[in-house]
PDB file of C-alpha atoms in Angstrom:
ATOM      1  CA  LEU A  97      24.735  -4.320  -3.507  1.00  0.00           C
ATOM      2  CA  ALA A  98      23.195  -1.385  -1.679  1.00  0.00           C
ATOM      3  CA  LYS A  99      24.722  -1.243   1.812  1.00  0.00           C
ATOM      4  CA  THR A 100      22.939   0.491   4.665  1.00  0.00           C
ATOM      5  CA  THR A 101      24.111   1.337   8.167  1.00  0.00           C
ATOM      6  CA  GLN A 102      21.807   1.814  11.154  1.00  0.00           C
ATOM      7  CA  PRO A 103      22.254   1.933  14.925  1.00  0.00           C
ATOM      8  CA  ILE A 104      22.050  -1.556  16.381  1.00  0.00           C
ATOM      9  CA  SER A 105      19.641  -0.584  19.137  1.00  0.00           C
ATOM     10  CA  MET A 106      17.718   2.326  20.622  1.00  0.00           C
ATOM     11  CA  ASP A 107      15.627   2.840  23.742  1.00  0.00           C
ATOM     12  CA  SER A 108      12.846   5.356  24.146  1.00  0.00           C
ATOM     13  CA  TYR A 109       9.832   6.024  26.345  1.00  0.00           C
ATOM     14  CA  GLU A 110       6.164   5.835  25.592  1.00  0.00           C
ATOM     15  CA  GLY A 111       4.789   9.041  24.124  1.00  0.00           C
ATOM     16  CA  GLN A 112       8.142  10.194  22.754  1.00  0.00           C
ATOM     17  CA  GLU A 113       9.010  10.785  19.129  1.00  0.00           C
ATOM     18  CA  VAL A 114      11.653   8.361  17.885  1.00  0.00           C
ATOM     19  CA  ASN A 115      13.987   9.054  14.989  1.00  0.00           C
ATOM     20  CA  ILE A 116      16.055   6.252  13.457  1.00  0.00           C
ATOM     21  CA  THR A 117      18.686   7.290  10.922  1.00  0.00           C
ATOM     22  CA  CYS A 118      20.054   5.090   8.174  1.00  0.00           C
ATOM     23  CA  SER A 119      23.162   5.778   6.061  1.00  0.00           C
ATOM     24  CA  HIS A 120      23.206   4.659   2.439  1.00  0.00           C
ATOM     25  CA  ASN A 121      26.224   6.316   0.860  1.00  0.00           C
ATOM     26  CA  ASN A 122      26.143   4.251  -2.352  1.00  0.00           C
ATOM     27  CA  ILE A 123      22.491   4.867  -3.128  1.00  0.00           C
ATOM     28  CA  ALA A 124      21.818   4.765  -6.859  1.00  0.00           C
ATOM     29  CA  THR A 125      19.748   7.241  -8.843  1.00  0.00           C
ATOM     30  CA  ASN A 126      16.834   4.842  -9.232  1.00  0.00           C
ATOM     31  CA  ASP A 127      16.815   3.543  -5.642  1.00  0.00           C
ATOM     32  CA  TYR A 128      13.893   4.157  -3.340  1.00  0.00           C
ATOM     33  CA  ILE A 129      14.426   3.991   0.412  1.00  0.00           C
ATOM     34  CA  THR A 130      12.154   1.509   2.102  1.00  0.00           C
ATOM     35  CA  TRP A 131      11.612   0.814   5.792  1.00  0.00           C
ATOM     36  CA  TYR A 132      10.238  -2.342   7.352  1.00  0.00           C
ATOM     37  CA  GLN A 133       9.206  -3.283  10.878  1.00  0.00           C
ATOM     38  CA  GLN A 134       9.521  -6.784  12.326  1.00  0.00           C
ATOM     39  CA  PHE A 135       7.956  -8.157  15.491  1.00  0.00           C
ATOM     40  CA  PRO A 136       9.261 -11.425  17.001  1.00  0.00           C
ATOM     41  CA  SER A 137       8.171 -14.540  15.081  1.00  0.00           C
ATOM     42  CA  GLN A 138       6.515 -12.482  12.344  1.00  0.00           C
ATOM     43  CA  GLY A 139       7.540 -11.498   8.847  1.00  0.00           C
ATOM     44  CA  PRO A 140       8.815  -7.980   8.202  1.00  0.00           C
ATOM     45  CA  ARG A 141       6.069  -5.482   7.473  1.00  0.00           C
ATOM     46  CA  PHE A 142       6.376  -2.554   5.075  1.00  0.00           C
ATOM     47  CA  ILE A 143       6.130   0.810   6.847  1.00  0.00           C
ATOM     48  CA  ILE A 144       7.056   3.566   4.406  1.00  0.00           C
ATOM     49  CA  GLN A 145       8.978   4.304   1.252  1.00  0.00           C
ATOM     50  CA  GLY A 146      10.351   7.468  -0.255  1.00  0.00           C
ATOM     51  CA  TYR A 147      12.651   8.885  -2.905  1.00  0.00           C
ATOM     52  CA  LYS A 148      13.422  12.396  -1.689  1.00  0.00           C
ATOM     53  CA  THR A 149      12.329  15.136   0.744  1.00  0.00           C
ATOM     54  CA  LYS A 150       9.547  13.993   3.050  1.00  0.00           C
ATOM     55  CA  VAL A 151       6.909  11.285   2.983  1.00  0.00           C
ATOM     56  CA  THR A 152       4.246  10.827   5.634  1.00  0.00           C
ATOM     57  CA  ASN A 153       1.645   8.147   6.176  1.00  0.00           C
ATOM     58  CA  GLU A 154      -0.576   7.110   9.055  1.00  0.00           C
ATOM     59  CA  VAL A 155       2.268   5.259  10.759  1.00  0.00           C
ATOM     60  CA  ALA A 156       5.468   7.255  10.231  1.00  0.00           C
ATOM     61  CA  SER A 157       7.324   9.979   8.400  1.00  0.00           C
ATOM     62  CA  LEU A 158      10.432   9.579   6.308  1.00  0.00           C
ATOM     63  CA  PHE A 159      12.896  12.415   5.852  1.00  0.00           C
ATOM     64  CA  ILE A 160      15.431  12.275   3.039  1.00  0.00           C
ATOM     65  CA  PRO A 161      17.988  15.069   2.540  1.00  0.00           C
ATOM     66  CA  ALA A 162      18.864  16.393  -0.896  1.00  0.00           C
ATOM     67  CA  ASP A 163      21.973  14.205  -1.293  1.00  0.00           C
ATOM     68  CA  ARG A 164      19.910  11.086  -0.397  1.00  0.00           C
ATOM     69  CA  LYS A 165      22.877   9.499   1.364  1.00  0.00           C
ATOM     70  CA  SER A 166      20.872   9.046   4.533  1.00  0.00           C
ATOM     71  CA  SER A 167      17.273   8.891   5.653  1.00  0.00           C
ATOM     72  CA  THR A 168      15.460   9.239   8.961  1.00  0.00           C
ATOM     73  CA  LEU A 169      12.401   7.267   9.982  1.00  0.00           C
ATOM     74  CA  SER A 170      10.311   9.226  12.458  1.00  0.00           C
ATOM     75  CA  LEU A 171       7.749   7.494  14.676  1.00  0.00           C
ATOM     76  CA  PRO A 172       5.518  10.003  16.485  1.00  0.00           C
ATOM     77  CA  ARG A 173       4.388   9.311  20.062  1.00  0.00           C
ATOM     78  CA  VAL A 174       5.570   5.725  20.306  1.00  0.00           C
ATOM     79  CA  SER A 175       3.827   3.125  22.418  1.00  0.00           C
ATOM     80  CA  LEU A 176       4.997  -0.173  23.904  1.00  0.00           C
ATOM     81  CA  SER A 177       3.678  -1.948  20.809  1.00  0.00           C
ATOM     82  CA  ASP A 178       6.255  -0.143  18.662  1.00  0.00           C
ATOM     83  CA  THR A 179       8.975  -2.296  20.227  1.00  0.00           C
ATOM     84  CA  ALA A 180      10.368  -4.100  17.181  1.00  0.00           C
ATOM     85  CA  VAL A 181      13.301  -4.284  14.786  1.00  0.00           C
ATOM     86  CA  TYR A 182      13.309  -1.621  12.052  1.00  0.00           C
ATOM     87  CA  TYR A 183      15.111  -2.183   8.758  1.00  0.00           C
ATOM     88  CA  CYS A 184      16.155   0.317   6.128  1.00  0.00           C
ATOM     89  CA  LEU A 185      16.651  -1.107   2.613  1.00  0.00           C
ATOM     90  CA  MET A 186      17.176  -0.161  -0.978  1.00  0.00           C
ATOM     91  CA  ASN A 187      14.817  -2.054  -3.308  1.00  0.00           C
ATOM     92  CA  ARG A 188      17.542  -2.522  -5.857  1.00  0.00           C
ATOM     93  CA  ASP A 189      17.533  -5.427  -8.287  1.00  0.00           C
ATOM     94  CA  ASP A 190      16.042  -8.682  -7.111  1.00  0.00           C
ATOM     95  CA  LYS A 191      18.573  -9.454  -4.401  1.00  0.00           C
ATOM     96  CA  ILE A 192      16.940  -7.351  -1.689  1.00  0.00           C
ATOM     97  CA  ILE A 193      19.187  -7.645   1.334  1.00  0.00           C
ATOM     98  CA  PHE A 194      18.255  -6.967   4.935  1.00  0.00           C
ATOM     99  CA  GLY A 195      20.893  -5.626   7.301  1.00  0.00           C
ATOM    100  CA  LYS A 196      20.816  -6.211  11.037  1.00  0.00           C
ATOM    101  CA  GLY A 197      18.298  -3.425  11.550  1.00  0.00           C
ATOM    102  CA  THR A 198      17.717  -1.283  14.623  1.00  0.00           C
ATOM    103  CA  ARG A 199      16.217  -2.961  17.657  1.00  0.00           C
ATOM    104  CA  LEU A 200      13.892  -0.344  19.166  1.00  0.00           C
ATOM    105  CA  HIS A 201      12.851  -0.899  22.753  1.00  0.00           C
ATOM    106  CA  ILE A 202      10.057   1.261  24.142  1.00  0.00           C
ATOM    107  CA  LEU A 203       9.963   1.637  27.917  1.00  0.00           C
ATOM    108  CA  PRO A 204       6.870   2.511  29.979  1.00  0.00           C
TER     109      PRO A 204
ATOM    110  CA  GLU B 694      -6.075  -6.133   2.421  1.00  0.00           C
ATOM    111  CA  PRO B 695      -4.596  -8.997   0.355  1.00  0.00           C
ATOM    112  CA  GLU B 696      -1.838 -10.898   2.088  1.00  0.00           C
ATOM    113  CA  VAL B 697       0.820 -13.529   1.521  1.00  0.00           C
ATOM    114  CA  THR B 698      -0.104 -16.824   3.169  1.00  0.00           C
ATOM    115  CA  GLN B 699       2.301 -19.588   4.160  1.00  0.00           C
ATOM    116  CA  THR B 700       1.686 -23.175   5.178  1.00  0.00           C
ATOM    117  CA  PRO B 701       2.368 -24.913   7.414  1.00  0.00           C
ATOM    118  CA  SER B 702       3.063 -22.497  10.242  1.00  0.00           C
ATOM    119  CA  HIS B 703       5.332 -25.066  11.892  1.00  0.00           C
ATOM    120  CA  GLN B 704       7.043 -28.081  10.379  1.00  0.00           C
ATOM    121  CA  VAL B 705       9.102 -30.616  12.272  1.00  0.00           C
ATOM    122  CA  THR B 706      11.215 -33.026  10.275  1.00  0.00           C
ATOM    123  CA  GLN B 707      14.075 -35.420  10.746  1.00  0.00           C
ATOM    124  CA  MET B 708      17.526 -34.756   9.388  1.00  0.00           C
ATOM    125  CA  GLY B 709      17.864 -36.045   5.830  1.00  0.00           C
ATOM    126  CA  GLN B 710      14.165 -35.740   5.024  1.00  0.00           C
ATOM    127  CA  GLU B 711      12.739 -33.604   2.261  1.00  0.00           C
ATOM    128  CA  VAL B 712      10.441 -30.708   3.136  1.00  0.00           C
ATOM    129  CA  ILE B 713       8.276 -28.490   0.994  1.00  0.00           C
ATOM    130  CA  LEU B 714       7.253 -25.097   2.283  1.00  0.00           C
ATOM    131  CA  ARG B 715       4.265 -23.521   0.612  1.00  0.00           C
ATOM    132  CA  CYS B 716       3.338 -19.939  -0.094  1.00  0.00           C
ATOM    133  CA  VAL B 717       0.482 -18.200  -1.838  1.00  0.00           C
ATOM    134  CA  PRO B 718       1.691 -14.754  -2.921  1.00  0.00           C
ATOM    135  CA  ILE B 719      -0.610 -11.811  -3.498  1.00  0.00           C
ATOM    136  CA  SER B 720      -2.462 -12.498  -6.729  1.00  0.00           C
ATOM    137  CA  ASN B 721      -1.325  -9.636  -8.971  1.00  0.00           C
ATOM    138  CA  HIS B 722       2.295  -9.739  -7.807  1.00  0.00           C
ATOM    139  CA  LEU B 723       5.017 -10.738 -10.244  1.00  0.00           C
ATOM    140  CA  TYR B 724       8.141 -11.148  -8.084  1.00  0.00           C
ATOM    141  CA  PHE B 725       8.492 -13.820  -5.429  1.00  0.00           C
ATOM    142  CA  TYR B 726      11.091 -14.352  -2.760  1.00  0.00           C
ATOM    143  CA  TRP B 727      12.183 -16.703  -0.018  1.00  0.00           C
ATOM    144  CA  TYR B 728      14.078 -15.536   3.040  1.00  0.00           C
ATOM    145  CA  ARG B 729      15.093 -17.324   6.186  1.00  0.00           C
ATOM    146  CA  GLN B 730      15.792 -16.162   9.705  1.00  0.00           C
ATOM    147  CA  ILE B 731      17.675 -18.277  12.202  1.00  0.00           C
ATOM    148  CA  LEU B 732      16.541 -17.544  15.764  1.00  0.00           C
ATOM    149  CA  GLY B 733      18.016 -14.276  16.988  1.00  0.00           C
ATOM    150  CA  GLN B 734      19.718 -13.476  13.698  1.00  0.00           C
ATOM    151  CA  LYS B 735      18.962 -11.279  10.723  1.00  0.00           C
ATOM    152  CA  VAL B 736      16.646 -11.952   7.799  1.00  0.00           C
ATOM    153  CA  GLU B 737      18.705 -13.675   5.088  1.00  0.00           C
ATOM    154  CA  PHE B 738      17.911 -13.581   1.384  1.00  0.00           C
ATOM    155  CA  LEU B 739      17.661 -16.996  -0.278  1.00  0.00           C
ATOM    156  CA  VAL B 740      16.184 -16.563  -3.744  1.00  0.00           C
ATOM    157  CA  SER B 741      14.076 -14.375  -5.997  1.00  0.00           C
ATOM    158  CA  PHE B 742      11.842 -15.640  -8.780  1.00  0.00           C
ATOM    159  CA  TYR B 743      10.320 -13.849 -11.734  1.00  0.00           C
ATOM    160  CA  ASN B 744       8.752 -14.982 -14.979  1.00  0.00           C
ATOM    161  CA  ASN B 745       9.001 -18.633 -13.950  1.00  0.00           C
ATOM    162  CA  GLU B 746      12.694 -18.611 -13.304  1.00  0.00           C
ATOM    163  CA  ILE B 747      15.180 -17.764 -10.590  1.00  0.00           C
ATOM    164  CA  SER B 748      16.446 -14.213 -11.019  1.00  0.00           C
ATOM    165  CA  GLU B 749      18.848 -14.065  -8.062  1.00  0.00           C
ATOM    166  CA  LYS B 750      20.030 -16.455  -5.383  1.00  0.00           C
ATOM    167  CA  SER B 751      22.380 -16.306  -2.431  1.00  0.00           C
ATOM    168  CA  GLU B 752      25.256 -18.566  -1.417  1.00  0.00           C
ATOM    169  CA  ILE B 753      22.896 -20.250   1.048  1.00  0.00           C
ATOM    170  CA  PHE B 754      20.657 -21.426  -1.799  1.00  0.00           C
ATOM    171  CA  ASP B 755      22.740 -24.440  -2.833  1.00  0.00           C
ATOM    172  CA  ASP B 756      21.767 -27.623  -4.679  1.00  0.00           C
ATOM    173  CA  GLN B 757      19.704 -28.794  -1.714  1.00  0.00           C
ATOM    174  CA  PHE B 758      17.218 -26.003  -2.340  1.00  0.00           C
ATOM    175  CA  SER B 759      14.787 -25.529  -5.182  1.00  0.00           C
ATOM    176  CA  VAL B 760      11.785 -23.324  -5.891  1.00  0.00           C
ATOM    177  CA  GLU B 761       8.798 -23.846  -8.062  1.00  0.00           C
ATOM    178  CA  ARG B 762       5.610 -22.145  -9.096  1.00  0.00           C
ATOM    179  CA  PRO B 763       3.614 -25.258  -9.957  1.00  0.00           C
ATOM    180  CA  ASP B 764       0.411 -23.405 -10.816  1.00  0.00           C
ATOM    181  CA  GLY B 765      -0.847 -19.846 -11.001  1.00  0.00           C
ATOM    182  CA  SER B 766      -1.044 -19.326  -7.270  1.00  0.00           C
ATOM    183  CA  ASN B 767       1.473 -21.373  -5.258  1.00  0.00           C
ATOM    184  CA  PHE B 768       5.175 -20.752  -4.796  1.00  0.00           C
ATOM    185  CA  THR B 769       7.119 -23.497  -3.057  1.00  0.00           C
ATOM    186  CA  LEU B 770      10.531 -23.950  -1.480  1.00  0.00           C
ATOM    187  CA  LYS B 771      11.882 -27.487  -1.344  1.00  0.00           C
ATOM    188  CA  ILE B 772      14.787 -28.615   0.776  1.00  0.00           C
ATOM    189  CA  ARG B 773      15.874 -32.025  -0.465  1.00  0.00           C
ATOM    190  CA  SER B 774      17.805 -33.382   2.478  1.00  0.00           C
ATOM    191  CA  THR B 775      17.413 -31.271   5.578  1.00  0.00           C
ATOM    192  CA  LYS B 776      20.286 -30.577   7.950  1.00  0.00           C
ATOM    193  CA  LEU B 777      20.130 -29.442  11.557  1.00  0.00           C
ATOM    194  CA  GLU B 778      21.337 -25.996  10.499  1.00  0.00           C
ATOM    195  CA  ASP B 779      18.321 -25.568   8.229  1.00  0.00           C
ATOM    196  CA  SER B 780      16.217 -24.999  11.359  1.00  0.00           C
ATOM    197  CA  ALA B 781      14.881 -21.467  10.989  1.00  0.00           C
ATOM    198  CA  MET B 782      11.855 -19.344  10.147  1.00  0.00           C
ATOM    199  CA  TYR B 783      11.292 -19.281   6.411  1.00  0.00           C
ATOM    200  CA  PHE B 784       9.508 -16.254   5.005  1.00  0.00           C
ATOM    201  CA  CYS B 785       7.927 -15.938   1.609  1.00  0.00           C
ATOM    202  CA  ALA B 786       7.474 -12.485   0.112  1.00  0.00           C
ATOM    203  CA  SER B 787       6.060 -11.029  -3.048  1.00  0.00           C
ATOM    204  CA  ARG B 788       5.943  -7.655  -4.699  1.00  0.00           C
ATOM    205  CA  GLU B 789       4.073  -6.054  -7.541  1.00  0.00           C
ATOM    206  CA  GLY B 790       6.934  -5.223  -9.829  1.00  0.00           C
ATOM    207  CA  GLN B 791       4.995  -4.324 -12.931  1.00  0.00           C
ATOM    208  CA  GLY B 792       5.788  -0.736 -13.848  1.00  0.00           C
ATOM    209  CA  ASN B 793       7.388  -0.267 -10.459  1.00  0.00           C
ATOM    210  CA  ASN B 794      10.751  -1.837  -9.769  1.00  0.00           C
ATOM    211  CA  ASN B 795      10.731  -0.306  -6.306  1.00  0.00           C
ATOM    212  CA  SER B 796       7.459  -1.750  -5.098  1.00  0.00           C
ATOM    213  CA  PRO B 797       7.808  -2.932  -1.492  1.00  0.00           C
ATOM    214  CA  LEU B 798       7.922  -6.533  -0.354  1.00  0.00           C
ATOM    215  CA  HIS B 799       4.898  -8.105   1.309  1.00  0.00           C
ATOM    216  CA  PHE B 800       5.796 -10.937   3.658  1.00  0.00           C
ATOM    217  CA  GLY B 801       3.919 -13.922   4.968  1.00  0.00           C
ATOM    218  CA  ASN B 802       4.014 -14.884   8.623  1.00  0.00           C
ATOM    219  CA  GLY B 803       6.535 -17.606   7.994  1.00  0.00           C
ATOM    220  CA  THR B 804       6.997 -21.330   8.478  1.00  0.00           C
ATOM    221  CA  ARG B 805       9.025 -22.382  11.481  1.00  0.00           C
ATOM    222  CA  LEU B 806      11.120 -25.349  10.358  1.00  0.00           C
ATOM    223  CA  THR B 807      12.604 -27.538  13.064  1.00  0.00           C
ATOM    224  CA  VAL B 808      15.045 -30.253  11.992  1.00  0.00           C
ATOM    225  CA  THR B 809      15.746 -32.909  14.602  1.00  0.00           C
TER     226      THR B 809
END
């Protein structure tokens, strides 16, 4: 199974850029790196996915170095509503496992 | 935007009773999943389903659990004899799959199951 490691929690302030890094040392050639966001009492929501270098969408950017053993989710100018748990996963096989994620707390 | 829908949003049942949790995945998706999340804990994989059969399941998914796709749209999770420890949020998810093994999961908003 693809194992990922993320910080358990992070605090930041409104308006700041937040970077959450995930380690995935045993990433396989065919794996894509996928990030999800989860608010309390809701299902996880897909944020962004990438294979290498940089991907950007309207919500976030994802930076992946050449060796692909880690990735960084970047949230520009966060607001209070970005307080959530963020998960980094490999979509490998059909047993897609969530780790504990990073609990991001945005302060006013 | 198409979404995964789950019913009911909240189900209360007595220990030992059978419950069926219902999900309507996104219509062109081929892979279906059930996860659960006990309050304050992480999202746990239960089972994946493709081509009308289980493709993977976890240790949690024992003989008390079963899944079914009874028609072209619904995907159900049945718990035969509920235990107190089955109390959790149950999330259904689906993904496209066809031509893209890395397509992301789309989750419903969950069913909160309370076993008393």
